[in-house]
mmCIF file of C-alpha atoms in Angstrom:
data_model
loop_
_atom_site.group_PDB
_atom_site.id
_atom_site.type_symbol
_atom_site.label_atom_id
_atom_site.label_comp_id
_atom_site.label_asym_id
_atom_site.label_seq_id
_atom_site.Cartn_x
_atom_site.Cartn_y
_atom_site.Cartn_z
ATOM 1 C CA UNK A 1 17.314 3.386 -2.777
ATOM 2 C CA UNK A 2 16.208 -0.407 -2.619
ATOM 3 C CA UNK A 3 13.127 -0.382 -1.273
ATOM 4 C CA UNK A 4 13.477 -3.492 0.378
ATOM 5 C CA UNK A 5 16.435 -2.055 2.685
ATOM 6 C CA UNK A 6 14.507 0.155 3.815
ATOM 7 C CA UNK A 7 13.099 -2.682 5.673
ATOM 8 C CA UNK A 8 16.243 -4.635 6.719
ATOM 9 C CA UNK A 9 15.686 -5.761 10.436
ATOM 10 C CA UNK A 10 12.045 -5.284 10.702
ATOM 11 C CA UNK A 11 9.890 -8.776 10.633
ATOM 12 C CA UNK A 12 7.051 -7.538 9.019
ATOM 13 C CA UNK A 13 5.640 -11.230 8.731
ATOM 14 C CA UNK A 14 6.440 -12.751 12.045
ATOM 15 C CA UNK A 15 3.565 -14.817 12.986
ATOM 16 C CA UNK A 16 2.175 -15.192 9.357
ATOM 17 C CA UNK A 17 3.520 -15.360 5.540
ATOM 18 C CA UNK A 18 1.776 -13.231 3.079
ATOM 19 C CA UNK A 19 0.726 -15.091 -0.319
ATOM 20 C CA UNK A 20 2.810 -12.439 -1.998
ATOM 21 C CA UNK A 21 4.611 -9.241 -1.304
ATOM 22 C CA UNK A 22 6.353 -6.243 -3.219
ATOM 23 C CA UNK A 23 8.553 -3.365 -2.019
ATOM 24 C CA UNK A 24 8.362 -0.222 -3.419
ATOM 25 C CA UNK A 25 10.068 3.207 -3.255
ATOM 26 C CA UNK A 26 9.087 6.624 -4.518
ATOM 27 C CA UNK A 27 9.012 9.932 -4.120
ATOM 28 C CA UNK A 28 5.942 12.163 -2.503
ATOM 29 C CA UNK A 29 5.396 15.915 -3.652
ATOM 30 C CA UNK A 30 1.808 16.679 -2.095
ATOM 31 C CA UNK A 31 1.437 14.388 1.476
ATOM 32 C CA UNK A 32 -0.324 11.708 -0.393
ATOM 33 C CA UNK A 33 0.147 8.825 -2.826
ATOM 34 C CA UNK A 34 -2.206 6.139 -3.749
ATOM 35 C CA UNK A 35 -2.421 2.406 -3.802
ATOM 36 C CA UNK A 36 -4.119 1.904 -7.266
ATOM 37 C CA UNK A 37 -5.943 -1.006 -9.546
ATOM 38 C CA UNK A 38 -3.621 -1.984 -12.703
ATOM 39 C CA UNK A 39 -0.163 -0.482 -13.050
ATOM 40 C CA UNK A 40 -0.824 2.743 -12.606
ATOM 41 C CA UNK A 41 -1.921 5.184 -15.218
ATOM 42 C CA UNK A 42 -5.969 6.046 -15.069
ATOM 43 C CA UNK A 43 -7.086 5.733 -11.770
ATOM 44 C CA UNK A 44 -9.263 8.340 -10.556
ATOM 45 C CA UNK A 45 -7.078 9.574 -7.520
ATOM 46 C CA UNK A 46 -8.966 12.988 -7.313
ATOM 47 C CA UNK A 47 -11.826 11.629 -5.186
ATOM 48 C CA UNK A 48 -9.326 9.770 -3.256
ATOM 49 C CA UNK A 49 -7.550 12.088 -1.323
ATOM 50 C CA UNK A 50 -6.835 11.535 2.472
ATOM 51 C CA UNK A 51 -7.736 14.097 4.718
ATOM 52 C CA UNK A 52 -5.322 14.474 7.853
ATOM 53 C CA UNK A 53 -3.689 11.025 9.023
ATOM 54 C CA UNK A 54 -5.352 8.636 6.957
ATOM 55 C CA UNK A 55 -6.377 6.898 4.216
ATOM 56 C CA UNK A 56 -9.101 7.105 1.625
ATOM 57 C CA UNK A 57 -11.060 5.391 -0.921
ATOM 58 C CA UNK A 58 -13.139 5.770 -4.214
ATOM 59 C CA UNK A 59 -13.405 2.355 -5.320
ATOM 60 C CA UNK A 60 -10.256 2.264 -7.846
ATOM 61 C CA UNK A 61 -7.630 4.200 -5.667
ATOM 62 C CA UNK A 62 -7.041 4.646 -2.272
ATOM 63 C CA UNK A 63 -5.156 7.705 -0.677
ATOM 64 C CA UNK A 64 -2.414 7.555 1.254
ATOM 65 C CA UNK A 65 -1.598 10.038 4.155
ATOM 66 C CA UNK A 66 2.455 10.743 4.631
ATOM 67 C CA UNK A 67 3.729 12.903 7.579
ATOM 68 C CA UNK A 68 5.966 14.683 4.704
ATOM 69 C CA UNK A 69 4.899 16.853 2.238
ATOM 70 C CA UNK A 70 7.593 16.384 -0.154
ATOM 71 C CA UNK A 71 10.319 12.848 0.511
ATOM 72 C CA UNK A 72 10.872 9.520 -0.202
ATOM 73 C CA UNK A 73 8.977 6.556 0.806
ATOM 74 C CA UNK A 74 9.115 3.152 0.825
ATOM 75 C CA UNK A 75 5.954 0.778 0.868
ATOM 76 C CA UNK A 76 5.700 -3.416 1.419
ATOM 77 C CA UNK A 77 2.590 -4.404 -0.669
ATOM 78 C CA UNK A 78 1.528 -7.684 0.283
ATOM 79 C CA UNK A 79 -1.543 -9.768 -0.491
ATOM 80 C CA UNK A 80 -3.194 -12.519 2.322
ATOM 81 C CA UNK A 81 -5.054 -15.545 0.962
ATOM 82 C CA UNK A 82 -7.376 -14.650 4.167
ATOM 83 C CA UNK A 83 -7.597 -11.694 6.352
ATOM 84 C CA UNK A 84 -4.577 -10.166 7.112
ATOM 85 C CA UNK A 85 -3.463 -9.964 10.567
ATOM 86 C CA UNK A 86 -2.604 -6.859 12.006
ATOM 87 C CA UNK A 87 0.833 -4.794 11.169
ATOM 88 C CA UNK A 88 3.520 -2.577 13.335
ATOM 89 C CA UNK A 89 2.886 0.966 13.743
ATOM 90 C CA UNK A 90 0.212 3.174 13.296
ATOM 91 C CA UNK A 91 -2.556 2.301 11.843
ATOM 92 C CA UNK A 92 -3.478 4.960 9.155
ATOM 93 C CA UNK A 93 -7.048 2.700 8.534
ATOM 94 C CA UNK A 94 -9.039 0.161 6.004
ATOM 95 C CA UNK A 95 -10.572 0.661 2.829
ATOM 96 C CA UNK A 96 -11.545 -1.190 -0.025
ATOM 97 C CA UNK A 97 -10.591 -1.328 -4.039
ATOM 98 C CA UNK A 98 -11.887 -3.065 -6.908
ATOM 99 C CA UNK A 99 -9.376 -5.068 -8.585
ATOM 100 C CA UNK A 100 -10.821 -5.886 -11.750
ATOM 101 C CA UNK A 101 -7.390 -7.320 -13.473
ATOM 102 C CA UNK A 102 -5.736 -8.744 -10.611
ATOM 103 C CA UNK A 103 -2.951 -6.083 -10.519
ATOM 104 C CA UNK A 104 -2.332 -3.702 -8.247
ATOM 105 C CA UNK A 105 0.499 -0.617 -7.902
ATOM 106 C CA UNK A 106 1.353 2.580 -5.839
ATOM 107 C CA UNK A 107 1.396 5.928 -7.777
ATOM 108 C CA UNK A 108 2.157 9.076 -6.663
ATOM 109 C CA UNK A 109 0.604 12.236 -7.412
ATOM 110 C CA UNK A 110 2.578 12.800 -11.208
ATOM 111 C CA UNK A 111 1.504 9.223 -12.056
ATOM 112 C CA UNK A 112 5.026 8.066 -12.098
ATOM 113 C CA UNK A 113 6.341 5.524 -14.471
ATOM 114 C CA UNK A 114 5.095 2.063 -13.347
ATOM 115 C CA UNK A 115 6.242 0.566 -10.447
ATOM 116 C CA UNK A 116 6.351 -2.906 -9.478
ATOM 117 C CA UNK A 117 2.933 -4.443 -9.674
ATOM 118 C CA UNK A 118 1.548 -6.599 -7.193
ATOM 119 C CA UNK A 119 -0.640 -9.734 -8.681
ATOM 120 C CA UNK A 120 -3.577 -11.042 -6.466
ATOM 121 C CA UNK A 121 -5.138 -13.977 -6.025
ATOM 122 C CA UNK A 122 -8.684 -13.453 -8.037
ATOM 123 C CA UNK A 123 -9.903 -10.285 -8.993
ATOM 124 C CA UNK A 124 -12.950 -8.266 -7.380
ATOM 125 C CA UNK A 125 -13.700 -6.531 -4.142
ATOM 126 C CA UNK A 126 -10.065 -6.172 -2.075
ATOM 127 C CA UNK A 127 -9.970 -5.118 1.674
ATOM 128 C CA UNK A 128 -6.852 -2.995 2.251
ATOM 129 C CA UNK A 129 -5.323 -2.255 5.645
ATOM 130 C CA UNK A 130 -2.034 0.478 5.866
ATOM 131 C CA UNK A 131 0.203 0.964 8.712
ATOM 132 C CA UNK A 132 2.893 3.593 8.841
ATOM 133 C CA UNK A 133 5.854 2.220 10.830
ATOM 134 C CA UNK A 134 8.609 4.603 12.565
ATOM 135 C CA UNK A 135 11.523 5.194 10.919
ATOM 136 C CA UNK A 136 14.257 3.665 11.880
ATOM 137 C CA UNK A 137 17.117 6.532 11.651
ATOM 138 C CA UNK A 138 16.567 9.949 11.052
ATOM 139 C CA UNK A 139 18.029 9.534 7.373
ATOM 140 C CA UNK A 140 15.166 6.429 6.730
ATOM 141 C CA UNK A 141 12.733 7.127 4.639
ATOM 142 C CA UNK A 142 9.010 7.146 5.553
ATOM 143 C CA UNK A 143 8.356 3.322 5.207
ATOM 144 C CA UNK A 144 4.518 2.003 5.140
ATOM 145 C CA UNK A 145 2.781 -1.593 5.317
ATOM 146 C CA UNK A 146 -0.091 -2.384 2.587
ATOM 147 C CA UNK A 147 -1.974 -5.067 3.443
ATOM 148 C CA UNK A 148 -4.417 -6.556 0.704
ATOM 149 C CA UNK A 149 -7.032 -9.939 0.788
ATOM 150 C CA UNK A 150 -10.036 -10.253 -1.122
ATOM 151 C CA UNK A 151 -13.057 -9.838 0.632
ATOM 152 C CA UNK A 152 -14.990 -12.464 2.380
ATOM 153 C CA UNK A 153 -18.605 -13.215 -0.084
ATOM 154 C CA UNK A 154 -21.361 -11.705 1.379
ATOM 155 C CA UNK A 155 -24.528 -13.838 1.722
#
């Protein structure tokens, strides 16, 4: 599947552009998969597991609620010079990641082989908002919105 079909005829971006954006598509065995720091392999995605409809965050990884327990997904990873505004769908909530090397990918819970990998703008403390967004046939796969921008400097 190309993840970015999975997205044909839904304008993600209509009142704003992100900086950057990746698609991604992979498949879920346990409900979860995580939005990690670098490409992948080492992130501590134990302490990051989402509990019900939501997402959750250590620090280095951030879980990922899915509706299935076993499917494909698809995910558009984008990152905002500012705050990002606000996606389609439901929102499955905010955390935060360090992003020590400026990368950023989406594992799931075998570690996969890497992925396309998302490059910020600066490295350090990343807000992340996720929305999941309905499917749009029954054969679609379950198709989420990652939203990434550093964090504002606090004084």
């Amino acid at each position: 599947m190309d993840p970015e079909t999975a997205f044909a005829g839904e304008e993600l971006f209509a009142h704003a552009r992100p900086w950057d954006v990746v698609y991604d598509a992979l498949w879920v065995s346990h409900s979860e998969f995580w939005l990690v720091a670098g490409n992948g392999p080492g992130a501590d995605v134990v302490t990051a597991i989402p509990e019900g409809d939501s997402v959750k965050g250590n620090g280095e990884a951030i879980g990922i609620a899915t509706l299935g327990s076993a499917g494909r997904i698809a995910v558009a990873l984008s990152v905002w010079e500012a705050s990002a505004p606000d996606g389609q769908g439901t929102l499955l909530g905010t955390s935060r990641i360090m992003v020590p090397d400026r990368e950023l990918a989406v594992v799931n819970v075998e570690g996969r082989e890497p992925g396309p990998v998302l490059v910020v703008l600066d490295e350090g403390e990343h807000e992340v908002k996720v929305w999941r967004l309905a499917p749009g046939s029954a054969d679609d796969p379950e198709r989420y919105d990652v939203r990434v921008w550093l964090c504002p400097a606090r004084g």
